[in-house]
Amino acid sequence: MSGFSDGHVIVRTKARPDAAAVKVLAEAGVATAHEAMGRRGLLSPALRPIYSGARIAGRAVTVLSHPGDNLMIHAAIEQCGAGDILAVATTSLSHDGMFGELFATALRVRGVAGLVIDAGVRDVRELTAMGFPVWSRAVSAQGTVKASPGSVNVPVVLAGARVCPGDVLVADDDGVLVVARRDAPAVAGEATARMAAEAARRDKFREGVLGLDLYGLRATLDRLGVRYVDAADADADDADRD
């Protein structure tokens, strides 16, 4: 879905999110950043990392492609820079292997942090060996063509979420999150506070404190009518039914 009405375009833009905010969001990860922005912004869990352990955040360079056609990915590479994340959407559902090791090699030279694609990828073994992070809908050896026009750096709907060029993408083993460029500093600030609070709670759990007490959940159980029953009482209840 494009925000432009004049056909297919490649938009050259220098718009970037706040670098300090991006660094914090990368440290926080998807789950904490998601909570920090009010549990909004998640892409579909259909997008999964091709290998575990990667965590990245960076500026989104968006691509809108025809399914089964990677022409616009070639066009988008020129618009990518250090720390960016290539974000590829297709105009209809696609599982074809639109991206592979050669693309990753070209992006790695430009310092690109990784790829999020609502379609398929291939050369997974090589991508994993390179340590090039990828989140995709599918893994497929099915090849593609280079024949259909599309757009670069336009607003897209990527795995159910609106992503604009210059937004922040955060991706790790828990999924992918989009943070609007203008909101990134505020979300990063809230994420920092959450990380500090989580560290304090982690220390309490290590001391043996129960979540029931730390979060005041005993009162919640009582309000919901949940009661504690000793085993002997339960046996007595069973006897009453006989």
PDB file of C-alpha atoms in Angstrom:
ATOM      1  CA  MET A   1       0.000   0.000   0.000  1.00  0.00           C
ATOM      2  CA  SER A   2       1.626   3.206  -1.135  1.00  0.00           C
ATOM      3  CA  GLY A   3       1.175   6.781   0.052  1.00  0.00           C
ATOM      4  CA  PHE A   4       1.943   8.087  -3.441  1.00  0.00           C
ATOM      5  CA  SER A   5      -0.602   8.531  -6.244  1.00  0.00           C
ATOM      6  CA  ASP A   6       1.820   9.098  -9.133  1.00  0.00           C
ATOM      7  CA  GLY A   7       2.695   5.476  -9.870  1.00  0.00           C
ATOM      8  CA  HIS A   8       5.808   3.568  -8.935  1.00  0.00           C
ATOM      9  CA  VAL A   9       8.545   5.593  -7.240  1.00  0.00           C
ATOM     10  CA  ILE A  10      11.952   5.262  -5.595  1.00  0.00           C
ATOM     11  CA  VAL A  11      12.045   7.911  -2.895  1.00  0.00           C
ATOM     12  CA  ARG A  12      15.442   9.236  -1.872  1.00  0.00           C
ATOM     13  CA  THR A  13      15.234  10.353   1.760  1.00  0.00           C
ATOM     14  CA  LYS A  14      17.644  11.217   4.536  1.00  0.00           C
ATOM     15  CA  ALA A  15      14.975  11.023   7.234  1.00  0.00           C
ATOM     16  CA  ARG A  16      16.323   9.009  10.149  1.00  0.00           C
ATOM     17  CA  PRO A  17      15.104   8.171  13.638  1.00  0.00           C
ATOM     18  CA  ASP A  18      16.968   9.420  16.677  1.00  0.00           C
ATOM     19  CA  ALA A  19      20.172   7.360  16.875  1.00  0.00           C
ATOM     20  CA  ALA A  20      20.210   7.225  20.675  1.00  0.00           C
ATOM     21  CA  ALA A  21      16.635   5.965  20.710  1.00  0.00           C
ATOM     22  CA  VAL A  22      17.462   3.236  18.198  1.00  0.00           C
ATOM     23  CA  LYS A  23      20.353   2.070  20.385  1.00  0.00           C
ATOM     24  CA  VAL A  24      18.115   1.843  23.444  1.00  0.00           C
ATOM     25  CA  LEU A  25      15.398  -0.031  21.541  1.00  0.00           C
ATOM     26  CA  ALA A  26      17.957  -2.548  20.291  1.00  0.00           C
ATOM     27  CA  GLU A  27      19.042  -3.174  23.864  1.00  0.00           C
ATOM     28  CA  ALA A  28      15.470  -3.395  25.135  1.00  0.00           C
ATOM     29  CA  GLY A  29      14.284  -5.886  22.537  1.00  0.00           C
ATOM     30  CA  VAL A  30      10.827  -6.496  21.136  1.00  0.00           C
ATOM     31  CA  ALA A  31       8.941  -7.559  24.263  1.00  0.00           C
ATOM     32  CA  THR A  32      10.086  -4.662  26.445  1.00  0.00           C
ATOM     33  CA  ALA A  33       9.703  -2.075  23.671  1.00  0.00           C
ATOM     34  CA  HIS A  34       6.232  -3.449  22.889  1.00  0.00           C
ATOM     35  CA  GLU A  35       5.181  -2.961  26.508  1.00  0.00           C
ATOM     36  CA  ALA A  36       6.813   0.468  26.554  1.00  0.00           C
ATOM     37  CA  MET A  37       4.646   1.701  23.675  1.00  0.00           C
ATOM     38  CA  GLY A  38       1.376   0.454  25.111  1.00  0.00           C
ATOM     39  CA  ARG A  39       1.410  -3.010  23.552  1.00  0.00           C
ATOM     40  CA  ARG A  40       1.121  -1.682  20.016  1.00  0.00           C
ATOM     41  CA  GLY A  41       3.161  -2.070  16.834  1.00  0.00           C
ATOM     42  CA  LEU A  42       3.768  -5.798  16.574  1.00  0.00           C
ATOM     43  CA  LEU A  43       4.017  -7.358  13.126  1.00  0.00           C
ATOM     44  CA  SER A  44       2.325 -10.699  12.559  1.00  0.00           C
ATOM     45  CA  PRO A  45       3.984 -13.610  14.396  1.00  0.00           C
ATOM     46  CA  ALA A  46       4.013 -15.347  11.004  1.00  0.00           C
ATOM     47  CA  LEU A  47       7.366 -13.580  10.515  1.00  0.00           C
ATOM     48  CA  ARG A  48      10.065 -15.659  12.196  1.00  0.00           C
ATOM     49  CA  PRO A  49      13.874 -15.393  12.383  1.00  0.00           C
ATOM     50  CA  ILE A  50      15.770 -17.845  10.213  1.00  0.00           C
ATOM     51  CA  TYR A  51      18.160 -18.450  13.125  1.00  0.00           C
ATOM     52  CA  SER A  52      17.937 -17.682  16.826  1.00  0.00           C
ATOM     53  CA  GLY A  53      19.905 -15.191  18.843  1.00  0.00           C
ATOM     54  CA  ALA A  54      19.845 -12.094  16.633  1.00  0.00           C
ATOM     55  CA  ARG A  55      18.546  -8.797  18.018  1.00  0.00           C
ATOM     56  CA  ILE A  56      18.581  -5.631  15.921  1.00  0.00           C
ATOM     57  CA  ALA A  57      16.932  -2.232  15.622  1.00  0.00           C
ATOM     58  CA  GLY A  58      17.301   0.264  12.813  1.00  0.00           C
ATOM     59  CA  ARG A  59      15.772   2.611  10.281  1.00  0.00           C
ATOM     60  CA  ALA A  60      13.287   0.988   7.945  1.00  0.00           C
ATOM     61  CA  VAL A  61      13.989   1.220   4.225  1.00  0.00           C
ATOM     62  CA  THR A  62      10.693   0.026   2.785  1.00  0.00           C
ATOM     63  CA  VAL A  63      10.051  -1.906  -0.408  1.00  0.00           C
ATOM     64  CA  LEU A  64       6.742  -2.664  -2.098  1.00  0.00           C
ATOM     65  CA  SER A  65       7.184  -5.541  -4.537  1.00  0.00           C
ATOM     66  CA  HIS A  66       5.085  -7.645  -6.846  1.00  0.00           C
ATOM     67  CA  PRO A  67       4.913 -11.207  -5.425  1.00  0.00           C
ATOM     68  CA  GLY A  68       7.541 -13.495  -6.915  1.00  0.00           C
ATOM     69  CA  ASP A  69       9.539 -10.543  -8.237  1.00  0.00           C
ATOM     70  CA  ASN A  70      12.616  -9.088  -6.531  1.00  0.00           C
ATOM     71  CA  LEU A  71      13.384  -6.236  -8.941  1.00  0.00           C
ATOM     72  CA  MET A  72      12.590  -3.589  -6.342  1.00  0.00           C
ATOM     73  CA  ILE A  73      14.876  -5.184  -3.771  1.00  0.00           C
ATOM     74  CA  HIS A  74      17.710  -4.574  -6.227  1.00  0.00           C
ATOM     75  CA  ALA A  75      16.555  -0.970  -6.520  1.00  0.00           C
ATOM     76  CA  ALA A  76      16.290  -0.562  -2.752  1.00  0.00           C
ATOM     77  CA  ILE A  77      19.875  -1.567  -1.982  1.00  0.00           C
ATOM     78  CA  GLU A  78      21.127   1.751  -3.336  1.00  0.00           C
ATOM     79  CA  GLN A  79      18.963   3.552  -0.760  1.00  0.00           C
ATOM     80  CA  CYS A  80      20.294   1.553   2.209  1.00  0.00           C
ATOM     81  CA  GLY A  81      22.981   2.681   4.596  1.00  0.00           C
ATOM     82  CA  ALA A  82      24.716   1.640   7.793  1.00  0.00           C
ATOM     83  CA  GLY A  83      22.361   0.373  10.485  1.00  0.00           C
ATOM     84  CA  ASP A  84      19.300   0.260   8.234  1.00  0.00           C
ATOM     85  CA  ILE A  85      16.845  -2.621   8.051  1.00  0.00           C
ATOM     86  CA  LEU A  86      15.382  -3.544   4.671  1.00  0.00           C
ATOM     87  CA  ALA A  87      11.621  -4.028   5.029  1.00  0.00           C
ATOM     88  CA  VAL A  88       9.955  -5.816   2.104  1.00  0.00           C
ATOM     89  CA  ALA A  89       6.195  -6.094   1.572  1.00  0.00           C
ATOM     90  CA  THR A  90       4.405  -7.609  -1.416  1.00  0.00           C
ATOM     91  CA  THR A  91       1.151  -6.519  -3.045  1.00  0.00           C
ATOM     92  CA  SER A  92      -0.383  -9.949  -2.338  1.00  0.00           C
ATOM     93  CA  LEU A  93       0.578 -13.021  -0.337  1.00  0.00           C
ATOM     94  CA  SER A  94       3.882 -14.561  -1.391  1.00  0.00           C
ATOM     95  CA  HIS A  95       6.061 -17.392  -0.100  1.00  0.00           C
ATOM     96  CA  ASP A  96       8.621 -17.341  -2.927  1.00  0.00           C
ATOM     97  CA  GLY A  97      12.317 -17.114  -2.074  1.00  0.00           C
ATOM     98  CA  MET A  98      12.795 -13.453  -2.991  1.00  0.00           C
ATOM     99  CA  PHE A  99      16.053 -12.958  -1.063  1.00  0.00           C
ATOM    100  CA  GLY A 100      19.248 -14.944  -0.679  1.00  0.00           C
ATOM    101  CA  GLU A 101      22.949 -14.880   0.088  1.00  0.00           C
ATOM    102  CA  LEU A 102      23.960 -12.617  -2.807  1.00  0.00           C
ATOM    103  CA  PHE A 103      21.527  -9.911  -1.686  1.00  0.00           C
ATOM    104  CA  ALA A 104      22.846 -10.238   1.868  1.00  0.00           C
ATOM    105  CA  THR A 105      26.408  -9.827   0.623  1.00  0.00           C
ATOM    106  CA  ALA A 106      25.487  -6.590  -1.137  1.00  0.00           C
ATOM    107  CA  LEU A 107      23.670  -5.288   1.950  1.00  0.00           C
ATOM    108  CA  ARG A 108      26.443  -6.292   4.340  1.00  0.00           C
ATOM    109  CA  VAL A 109      28.913  -4.163   2.362  1.00  0.00           C
ATOM    110  CA  ARG A 110      26.642  -1.167   2.995  1.00  0.00           C
ATOM    111  CA  GLY A 111      26.409  -1.915   6.720  1.00  0.00           C
ATOM    112  CA  VAL A 112      22.754  -2.934   6.672  1.00  0.00           C
ATOM    113  CA  ALA A 113      21.656  -4.534   9.941  1.00  0.00           C
ATOM    114  CA  GLY A 114      19.205  -7.082   8.546  1.00  0.00           C
ATOM    115  CA  LEU A 115      16.047  -7.901   6.616  1.00  0.00           C
ATOM    116  CA  VAL A 116      12.361  -8.155   7.477  1.00  0.00           C
ATOM    117  CA  ILE A 117      10.346  -9.617   4.591  1.00  0.00           C
ATOM    118  CA  ASP A 118       6.720 -10.659   4.341  1.00  0.00           C
ATOM    119  CA  ALA A 119       7.594 -13.370   1.823  1.00  0.00           C
ATOM    120  CA  GLY A 120      10.148 -16.162   1.497  1.00  0.00           C
ATOM    121  CA  VAL A 121      13.929 -16.337   1.614  1.00  0.00           C
ATOM    122  CA  ARG A 122      16.426 -18.998   0.599  1.00  0.00           C
ATOM    123  CA  ASP A 123      20.144 -19.768   1.131  1.00  0.00           C
ATOM    124  CA  VAL A 124      19.392 -20.076   4.833  1.00  0.00           C
ATOM    125  CA  ARG A 125      22.582 -21.995   5.560  1.00  0.00           C
ATOM    126  CA  GLU A 126      24.716 -19.291   3.954  1.00  0.00           C
ATOM    127  CA  LEU A 127      22.780 -16.456   5.595  1.00  0.00           C
ATOM    128  CA  THR A 128      23.202 -18.112   8.978  1.00  0.00           C
ATOM    129  CA  ALA A 129      26.930 -18.638   8.427  1.00  0.00           C
ATOM    130  CA  MET A 130      27.232 -14.948   7.473  1.00  0.00           C
ATOM    131  CA  GLY A 131      25.370 -13.926  10.612  1.00  0.00           C
ATOM    132  CA  PHE A 132      22.983 -11.829   8.517  1.00  0.00           C
ATOM    133  CA  PRO A 133      19.713 -11.518  10.473  1.00  0.00           C
ATOM    134  CA  VAL A 134      16.499 -12.233   8.555  1.00  0.00           C
ATOM    135  CA  TRP A 135      12.867 -12.417   9.620  1.00  0.00           C
ATOM    136  CA  SER A 136      10.591 -13.919   6.962  1.00  0.00           C
ATOM    137  CA  ARG A 137       7.182 -15.485   6.411  1.00  0.00           C
ATOM    138  CA  ALA A 138       8.626 -18.563   4.735  1.00  0.00           C
ATOM    139  CA  VAL A 139      11.749 -20.371   3.634  1.00  0.00           C
ATOM    140  CA  SER A 140      11.497 -21.435   0.000  1.00  0.00           C
ATOM    141  CA  ALA A 141      13.905 -22.317  -2.784  1.00  0.00           C
ATOM    142  CA  GLN A 142      11.352 -21.066  -5.320  1.00  0.00           C
ATOM    143  CA  GLY A 143      13.098 -18.519  -7.546  1.00  0.00           C
ATOM    144  CA  THR A 144      11.750 -15.164  -8.674  1.00  0.00           C
ATOM    145  CA  VAL A 145      11.863 -12.841 -11.672  1.00  0.00           C
ATOM    146  CA  LYS A 146      12.925  -9.233 -12.145  1.00  0.00           C
ATOM    147  CA  ALA A 147      10.178  -7.819 -14.317  1.00  0.00           C
ATOM    148  CA  SER A 148       7.516  -5.954 -12.322  1.00  0.00           C
ATOM    149  CA  PRO A 149       7.558  -2.352 -11.091  1.00  0.00           C
ATOM    150  CA  GLY A 150       7.125  -1.424  -7.449  1.00  0.00           C
ATOM    151  CA  SER A 151       8.229   1.290  -5.050  1.00  0.00           C
ATOM    152  CA  VAL A 152      10.952   2.041  -2.520  1.00  0.00           C
ATOM    153  CA  ASN A 153      10.666   4.203   0.603  1.00  0.00           C
ATOM    154  CA  VAL A 154       6.891   4.517   0.589  1.00  0.00           C
ATOM    155  CA  PRO A 155       4.476   3.573   3.386  1.00  0.00           C
ATOM    156  CA  VAL A 156       3.682  -0.144   3.285  1.00  0.00           C
ATOM    157  CA  VAL A 157       1.612  -2.639   5.226  1.00  0.00           C
ATOM    158  CA  LEU A 158       4.136  -5.213   6.376  1.00  0.00           C
ATOM    159  CA  ALA A 159       2.741  -8.368   8.023  1.00  0.00           C
ATOM    160  CA  GLY A 160      -0.342  -6.451   9.138  1.00  0.00           C
ATOM    161  CA  ALA A 161       1.404  -3.311  10.451  1.00  0.00           C
ATOM    162  CA  ARG A 162       1.895   0.057   8.765  1.00  0.00           C
ATOM    163  CA  VAL A 163       5.585   0.818   8.303  1.00  0.00           C
ATOM    164  CA  CYS A 164       6.783   4.149   6.953  1.00  0.00           C
ATOM    165  CA  PRO A 165      10.289   4.859   5.678  1.00  0.00           C
ATOM    166  CA  GLY A 166      12.377   6.117   8.577  1.00  0.00           C
ATOM    167  CA  ASP A 167      10.388   4.270  11.243  1.00  0.00           C
ATOM    168  CA  VAL A 168      12.306   2.043  13.655  1.00  0.00           C
ATOM    169  CA  LEU A 169      12.073  -1.718  13.309  1.00  0.00           C
ATOM    170  CA  VAL A 170      13.041  -3.819  16.319  1.00  0.00           C
ATOM    171  CA  ALA A 171      13.489  -7.558  15.764  1.00  0.00           C
ATOM    172  CA  ASP A 172      14.610 -10.508  17.862  1.00  0.00           C
ATOM    173  CA  ASP A 173      13.534 -14.055  18.730  1.00  0.00           C
ATOM    174  CA  ASP A 174      10.184 -12.728  19.997  1.00  0.00           C
ATOM    175  CA  GLY A 175       9.189 -11.203  16.644  1.00  0.00           C
ATOM    176  CA  VAL A 176       9.244  -7.805  14.953  1.00  0.00           C
ATOM    177  CA  LEU A 177       7.982  -4.426  16.196  1.00  0.00           C
ATOM    178  CA  VAL A 178       7.572  -1.103  14.395  1.00  0.00           C
ATOM    179  CA  VAL A 179       8.015   2.171  16.282  1.00  0.00           C
ATOM    180  CA  ALA A 180       7.011   5.366  14.479  1.00  0.00           C
ATOM    181  CA  ARG A 181       9.997   7.637  13.928  1.00  0.00           C
ATOM    182  CA  ARG A 182       8.452  10.530  15.846  1.00  0.00           C
ATOM    183  CA  ASP A 183       7.635   8.265  18.808  1.00  0.00           C
ATOM    184  CA  ALA A 184      11.037   6.594  19.074  1.00  0.00           C
ATOM    185  CA  PRO A 185      12.589   8.899  21.733  1.00  0.00           C
ATOM    186  CA  ALA A 186       9.554   8.644  24.025  1.00  0.00           C
ATOM    187  CA  VAL A 187       9.304   4.874  23.615  1.00  0.00           C
ATOM    188  CA  ALA A 188      13.027   4.534  24.266  1.00  0.00           C
ATOM    189  CA  GLY A 189      12.648   6.563  27.465  1.00  0.00           C
ATOM    190  CA  GLU A 190       9.810   4.349  28.672  1.00  0.00           C
ATOM    191  CA  ALA A 191      11.774   1.244  27.699  1.00  0.00           C
ATOM    192  CA  THR A 192      14.734   2.441  29.779  1.00  0.00           C
ATOM    193  CA  ALA A 193      12.451   2.844  32.791  1.00  0.00           C
ATOM    194  CA  ARG A 194      10.978  -0.610  32.221  1.00  0.00           C
ATOM    195  CA  MET A 195      14.404  -2.217  31.985  1.00  0.00           C
ATOM    196  CA  ALA A 196      15.375  -0.647  35.321  1.00  0.00           C
ATOM    197  CA  ALA A 197      12.144  -1.851  36.933  1.00  0.00           C
ATOM    198  CA  GLU A 198      12.633  -5.350  35.492  1.00  0.00           C
ATOM    199  CA  ALA A 199      16.161  -5.463  36.888  1.00  0.00           C
ATOM    200  CA  ALA A 200      14.840  -4.597  40.349  1.00  0.00           C
ATOM    201  CA  ARG A 201      12.138  -7.278  40.116  1.00  0.00           C
ATOM    202  CA  ARG A 202      14.674  -9.811  38.884  1.00  0.00           C
ATOM    203  CA  ASP A 203      16.717  -9.201  42.026  1.00  0.00           C
ATOM    204  CA  LYS A 204      13.619  -9.791  44.163  1.00  0.00           C
ATOM    205  CA  PHE A 205      12.858 -13.067  42.400  1.00  0.00           C
ATOM    206  CA  ARG A 206      16.447 -14.166  42.983  1.00  0.00           C
ATOM    207  CA  GLU A 207      15.871 -13.507  46.680  1.00  0.00           C
ATOM    208  CA  GLY A 208      12.908 -15.899  46.599  1.00  0.00           C
ATOM    209  CA  VAL A 209      10.097 -13.344  46.597  1.00  0.00           C
ATOM    210  CA  LEU A 210       6.962 -14.652  44.891  1.00  0.00           C
ATOM    211  CA  GLY A 211       5.214 -12.797  42.094  1.00  0.00           C
ATOM    212  CA  LEU A 212       1.999 -13.133  44.114  1.00  0.00           C
ATOM    213  CA  ASP A 213       3.504 -10.832  46.740  1.00  0.00           C
ATOM    214  CA  LEU A 214       5.661  -8.611  44.539  1.00  0.00           C
ATOM    215  CA  TYR A 215       2.708  -7.700  42.323  1.00  0.00           C
ATOM    216  CA  GLY A 216       0.078  -7.747  45.066  1.00  0.00           C
ATOM    217  CA  LEU A 217      -1.808 -10.560  43.332  1.00  0.00           C
ATOM    218  CA  ARG A 218      -3.162 -12.221  46.455  1.00  0.00           C
ATOM    219  CA  ALA A 219      -5.822  -9.514  46.652  1.00  0.00           C
ATOM    220  CA  THR A 220      -6.653 -10.143  42.990  1.00  0.00           C
ATOM    221  CA  LEU A 221      -7.140 -13.853  43.625  1.00  0.00           C
ATOM    222  CA  ASP A 222      -9.378 -13.050  46.590  1.00  0.00           C
ATOM    223  CA  ARG A 223     -11.448 -10.589  44.558  1.00  0.00           C
ATOM    224  CA  LEU A 224     -11.933 -13.215  41.856  1.00  0.00           C
ATOM    225  CA  GLY A 225     -13.109 -15.792  44.351  1.00  0.00           C
ATOM    226  CA  VAL A 226     -10.076 -18.052  44.148  1.00  0.00           C
ATOM    227  CA  ARG A 227      -9.591 -19.826  47.495  1.00  0.00           C
ATOM    228  CA  TYR A 228      -6.894 -21.976  49.020  1.00  0.00           C
ATOM    229  CA  VAL A 229      -7.946 -25.497  50.042  1.00  0.00           C
ATOM    230  CA  ASP A 230      -5.786 -27.890  52.033  1.00  0.00           C
ATOM    231  CA  ALA A 231      -5.678 -31.478  50.831  1.00  0.00           C
ATOM    232  CA  ALA A 232      -7.491 -32.764  53.948  1.00  0.00           C
ATOM    233  CA  ASP A 233     -10.368 -30.369  53.305  1.00  0.00           C
ATOM    234  CA  ALA A 234     -10.557 -31.547  49.717  1.00  0.00           C
ATOM    235  CA  ASP A 235     -10.770 -35.157  50.898  1.00  0.00           C
ATOM    236  CA  ALA A 236     -13.601 -34.196  53.223  1.00  0.00           C
ATOM    237  CA  ASP A 237     -15.475 -32.541  50.367  1.00  0.00           C
ATOM    238  CA  ASP A 238     -15.136 -35.735  48.323  1.00  0.00           C
ATOM    239  CA  ALA A 239     -16.535 -37.774  51.212  1.00  0.00           C
ATOM    240  CA  ASP A 240     -19.563 -35.469  51.448  1.00  0.00           C
ATOM    241  CA  ARG A 241     -20.385 -36.220  47.831  1.00  0.00           C
ATOM    242  CA  ASP A 242     -20.423 -40.002  48.394  1.00  0.00           C
TER     243      ASP A 242
END
